[in-house]
Short mmCIF file of C-alpha atoms in Angstrom, two decimals:
data_model
loop_
_atom_site.label_atom_id
_atom_site.label_comp_id
_atom_site.label_asym_id
_atom_site.label_seq_id
_atom_site.Cartn_x
_atom_site.Cartn_y
_atom_site.Cartn_z
CA MET A 1 160.05 53.46 292.22
CA LYS A 2 159.16 56.99 293.26
CA ILE A 3 162.74 58.21 293.60
CA ARG A 4 163.65 56.91 290.13
CA ARG A 5 160.63 58.62 288.54
CA THR A 6 161.41 61.90 290.35
CA TRP A 7 165.03 61.83 289.15
CA ARG A 8 164.14 61.08 285.54
CA ASN A 9 161.47 63.78 285.45
CA ALA A 10 163.92 66.32 286.87
CA LEU A 11 166.53 65.59 284.23
CA LYS A 12 163.96 66.03 281.45
CA SER A 13 162.40 69.16 282.89
CA PRO A 14 163.18 72.57 281.36
CA ASP A 15 163.33 73.91 284.91
CA LYS A 16 166.28 71.62 285.63
CA PRO A 17 168.14 73.52 288.41
CA ARG A 18 165.07 73.80 290.66
CA ARG A 19 163.95 70.24 289.97
CA LEU A 20 167.39 68.85 290.78
CA ALA A 21 167.35 70.64 294.10
CA VAL A 22 164.06 68.87 294.92
CA VAL A 23 165.52 65.50 293.91
CA ARG A 24 168.59 66.03 296.08
CA GLU A 25 166.47 67.00 299.07
CA THR A 26 164.17 63.99 298.56
CA LEU A 27 167.10 61.57 298.34
CA ALA A 28 168.82 63.09 301.36
CA ARG A 29 165.66 62.72 303.46
CA ARG A 30 165.23 59.12 302.33
CA VAL A 31 168.81 58.24 303.25
CA ALA A 32 168.40 59.84 306.67
CA GLY A 33 165.19 57.89 307.27
CA LEU A 34 166.71 54.59 306.19
CA LEU A 35 169.80 55.05 308.33
CA ARG A 36 167.66 55.53 311.43
CA GLY A 37 166.74 51.86 311.07
CA ARG A 38 170.26 50.77 310.10
CA ARG A 39 170.24 47.59 312.21
CA LYS A 40 168.15 45.71 309.65
CA PRO A 41 170.08 44.32 306.64
CA TRP A 42 167.38 45.20 304.15
CA VAL A 43 167.42 48.78 305.44
CA LEU A 44 171.15 49.03 304.88
CA GLY A 45 170.65 47.83 301.32
CA GLY A 46 168.00 50.47 300.72
CA ALA A 47 170.23 53.16 302.17
CA GLY A 48 173.04 52.07 299.85
CA VAL A 49 170.79 52.37 296.80
CA ALA A 50 169.63 55.80 297.86
CA LEU A 51 173.19 56.96 298.51
CA ALA A 52 174.24 55.75 295.08
CA ALA A 53 171.37 57.64 293.49
CA LEU A 54 172.23 60.80 295.41
CA GLY A 55 175.85 60.56 294.34
CA ALA A 56 174.83 60.10 290.73
CA VAL A 57 172.70 63.23 290.85
CA TRP A 58 175.56 65.30 292.26
CA LEU A 59 178.20 63.94 289.89
CA PHE A 60 176.32 63.70 286.63
CA ALA A 61 173.37 66.06 286.84
CA GLY A 62 175.43 69.04 288.04
CA ASP A 63 173.67 72.33 288.78
CA GLY A 64 171.72 72.57 285.57
CA GLU A 65 174.51 73.85 283.34
CA SER A 66 175.26 71.66 280.35
CA GLY A 67 176.91 71.80 276.96
CA PRO A 68 180.41 72.82 275.86
CA PRO A 69 182.15 75.92 277.26
CA ASP A 70 181.13 79.24 275.78
CA PRO A 71 183.50 79.78 272.81
CA ARG A 72 183.32 83.51 273.51
CA ALA A 73 184.92 83.05 276.92
CA ARG A 74 188.37 84.56 277.01
CA GLN A 75 191.29 82.13 277.05
CA TYR A 76 194.47 82.96 278.96
CA ALA A 77 198.11 82.02 278.61
CA ASP A 78 199.85 80.14 281.39
CA PHE A 79 201.35 83.30 282.86
CA ASP A 80 200.33 85.27 285.94
CA ALA A 81 200.98 88.94 286.68
CA CYS A 82 200.09 89.73 290.28
CA LEU A 83 199.73 93.13 291.94
CA LEU A 84 200.30 93.82 295.64
CA THR A 85 198.29 96.88 296.70
CA GLY A 86 197.11 98.81 299.72
CA ARG A 87 193.85 98.02 301.49
CA ALA A 88 191.83 99.86 298.82
CA GLY A 89 192.87 97.33 296.20
CA VAL A 90 192.93 98.39 292.56
CA GLY A 91 190.49 101.17 293.41
CA GLY A 92 193.17 103.09 295.28
CA PRO A 93 194.44 106.18 293.45
CA ASP A 94 198.01 104.89 293.33
CA ALA A 95 196.93 101.46 292.05
CA VAL A 96 194.50 102.59 289.33
CA PRO A 97 197.17 103.38 286.69
CA VAL A 98 199.13 100.23 287.55
CA TRP A 99 196.07 98.04 287.11
CA ALA A 100 195.26 99.79 283.83
CA GLY A 101 198.74 98.99 282.52
CA MET A 102 198.41 95.38 283.59
CA GLN A 103 195.10 95.05 281.79
CA ASP A 104 196.59 96.58 278.64
CA ALA A 105 199.38 94.01 278.73
CA SER A 106 196.88 91.21 279.35
CA ALA A 107 194.81 92.26 276.34
CA GLU A 108 197.88 91.86 274.15
CA THR A 109 199.57 88.81 275.69
CA ARG A 110 196.56 87.02 277.25
CA ALA A 111 198.43 86.90 280.55
CA ARG A 112 196.25 86.46 283.63
CA VAL A 113 196.23 89.49 285.94
CA ASN A 114 195.09 89.60 289.55
CA TYR A 115 195.77 91.51 292.74
CA VAL A 116 195.95 91.08 296.50
CA PRO A 117 195.41 94.00 298.90
CA VAL A 118 197.39 94.24 302.12
CA MET A 119 194.84 94.57 304.89
CA GLY A 120 195.44 96.02 308.34
CA GLU A 121 198.66 97.85 309.19
CA GLN A 122 200.44 99.15 306.11
CA SER A 123 203.93 98.11 307.11
CA VAL A 124 206.68 96.04 305.53
CA LYS A 125 206.30 93.41 308.25
CA ASN A 126 202.56 93.06 307.74
CA ALA A 127 202.91 93.04 303.95
CA GLY A 128 205.29 90.08 304.11
CA PRO A 129 202.68 87.30 304.34
CA TYR A 130 200.72 88.84 301.46
CA LEU A 131 203.78 88.83 299.25
CA ASN A 132 204.47 85.24 300.26
CA SER A 133 200.97 84.27 299.21
CA LEU A 134 201.64 85.59 295.71
CA LEU A 135 204.93 83.74 295.53
CA GLN A 136 203.28 80.53 296.68
CA ARG A 137 200.73 80.97 293.90
CA GLN A 138 203.73 81.00 291.54
CA CYS A 139 203.10 84.42 290.04
CA ASP A 140 205.49 84.99 287.16
CA VAL A 141 205.77 88.73 287.74
CA VAL A 142 204.84 90.57 290.93
CA LEU A 143 204.10 94.27 290.90
CA ALA A 144 203.97 96.40 294.02
CA VAL A 145 202.46 99.82 294.65
CA GLY A 146 202.49 101.58 297.99
CA LYS A 147 205.29 102.25 300.47
CA ALA A 148 204.93 99.05 302.48
CA GLN A 149 204.34 96.90 299.42
CA VAL A 150 207.35 98.28 297.58
CA GLY A 151 209.45 97.98 300.73
CA VAL A 152 208.74 94.27 301.21
CA VAL A 153 209.46 93.52 297.54
CA GLU A 154 212.77 95.39 297.69
CA ALA A 155 213.71 93.35 300.76
CA GLU A 156 212.66 89.94 299.43
CA ALA A 157 213.12 90.02 295.65
CA GLY A 158 216.75 88.89 295.74
CA ARG A 159 215.68 85.62 297.36
CA HIS A 160 213.44 84.77 294.41
CA PRO A 161 215.60 85.18 291.28
CA LYS A 162 213.18 83.27 289.04
CA VAL A 163 210.38 85.78 289.64
CA ARG A 164 210.25 89.20 288.01
CA PHE A 165 209.28 92.17 290.19
CA VAL A 166 208.10 95.68 289.34
CA VAL A 167 208.07 98.38 292.01
CA VAL A 168 206.35 101.72 291.58
CA ASP A 169 208.55 104.59 292.78
CA GLY A 170 210.99 102.10 294.25
CA ASP A 171 214.55 101.00 293.65
CA ALA A 172 215.86 98.13 291.53
CA THR A 173 217.52 96.41 294.47
CA ALA A 174 218.19 93.20 292.51
CA ALA A 175 218.67 92.11 288.92
CA ASN A 176 215.10 90.80 288.76
CA VAL A 177 213.53 94.08 289.91
CA THR A 178 212.29 96.83 287.57
CA ALA A 179 211.53 100.29 288.92
CA ALA A 180 208.63 102.21 287.35
CA ALA A 181 208.24 105.90 288.08
CA SER A 182 204.76 107.25 288.71
CA GLY A 183 203.30 109.85 286.38
CA ASP A 184 201.24 110.09 283.23
CA ARG A 185 203.18 107.30 281.53
CA LEU A 186 202.94 104.84 284.43
CA PRO A 187 200.34 102.59 282.72
CA GLU A 188 202.61 102.38 279.68
CA ARG A 189 205.66 101.58 281.80
CA VAL A 190 203.78 98.87 283.67
CA ALA A 191 202.45 97.35 280.45
CA ASP A 192 205.97 97.30 278.99
CA ALA A 193 207.35 95.61 282.11
CA VAL A 194 204.67 92.90 282.03
CA ARG A 195 205.18 92.31 278.32
CA GLU A 196 208.93 92.02 278.85
CA ALA A 197 208.45 89.50 281.66
CA PHE A 198 206.06 87.58 279.42
CA LYS A 199 208.68 87.42 276.66
CA GLU A 200 211.38 86.32 279.09
CA ALA A 201 209.09 83.47 280.15
CA GLY A 202 209.03 82.29 276.55
CA SER A 203 205.71 83.88 275.60
CA PRO A 204 203.56 81.04 277.01
CA ARG A 205 200.78 79.90 274.70
CA ILE A 206 197.09 79.75 275.48
#
């Protein structure tokens, strides 16, 4: 059968990704052609075979990547440190030192670090949904830099006692909020705050 030979040849080919794309296209066209005559029982049977073959290619052949994961790939602990920034993201001048401190802490603890920029109006009201998105992602520690970002954390932190918060040039409005002053030592202060939150979480293992 032509389809079977095409599939087998693709799986053996050194140019596997391109060959698999051809197989998928061939199978898809065959299914479409068979279904146009779907009133005949033997046509339905042929369409079923072709669909099964197409599913097998997608599930088992993949996109050409095979073998075990790269052992050099970095492994992370089950702990997330999330940064709420202005629209410039971690490239903004006020966020650069905060992100550097978070990366330093990640290098030591293997905590995952990520950020979300507040787009549009830089106001406490507009920053609210962005903070909520981080909380819904179950970030273990949330850092905020920028007037609106710090403002929304100061207003909401008390409602989330299980989450640690770090505000840059803000106020510790609740027991779970740490204030970090800007300046030359800001990266160090941020790294210390993330490490402390990591320890309080029980130093999750990789």
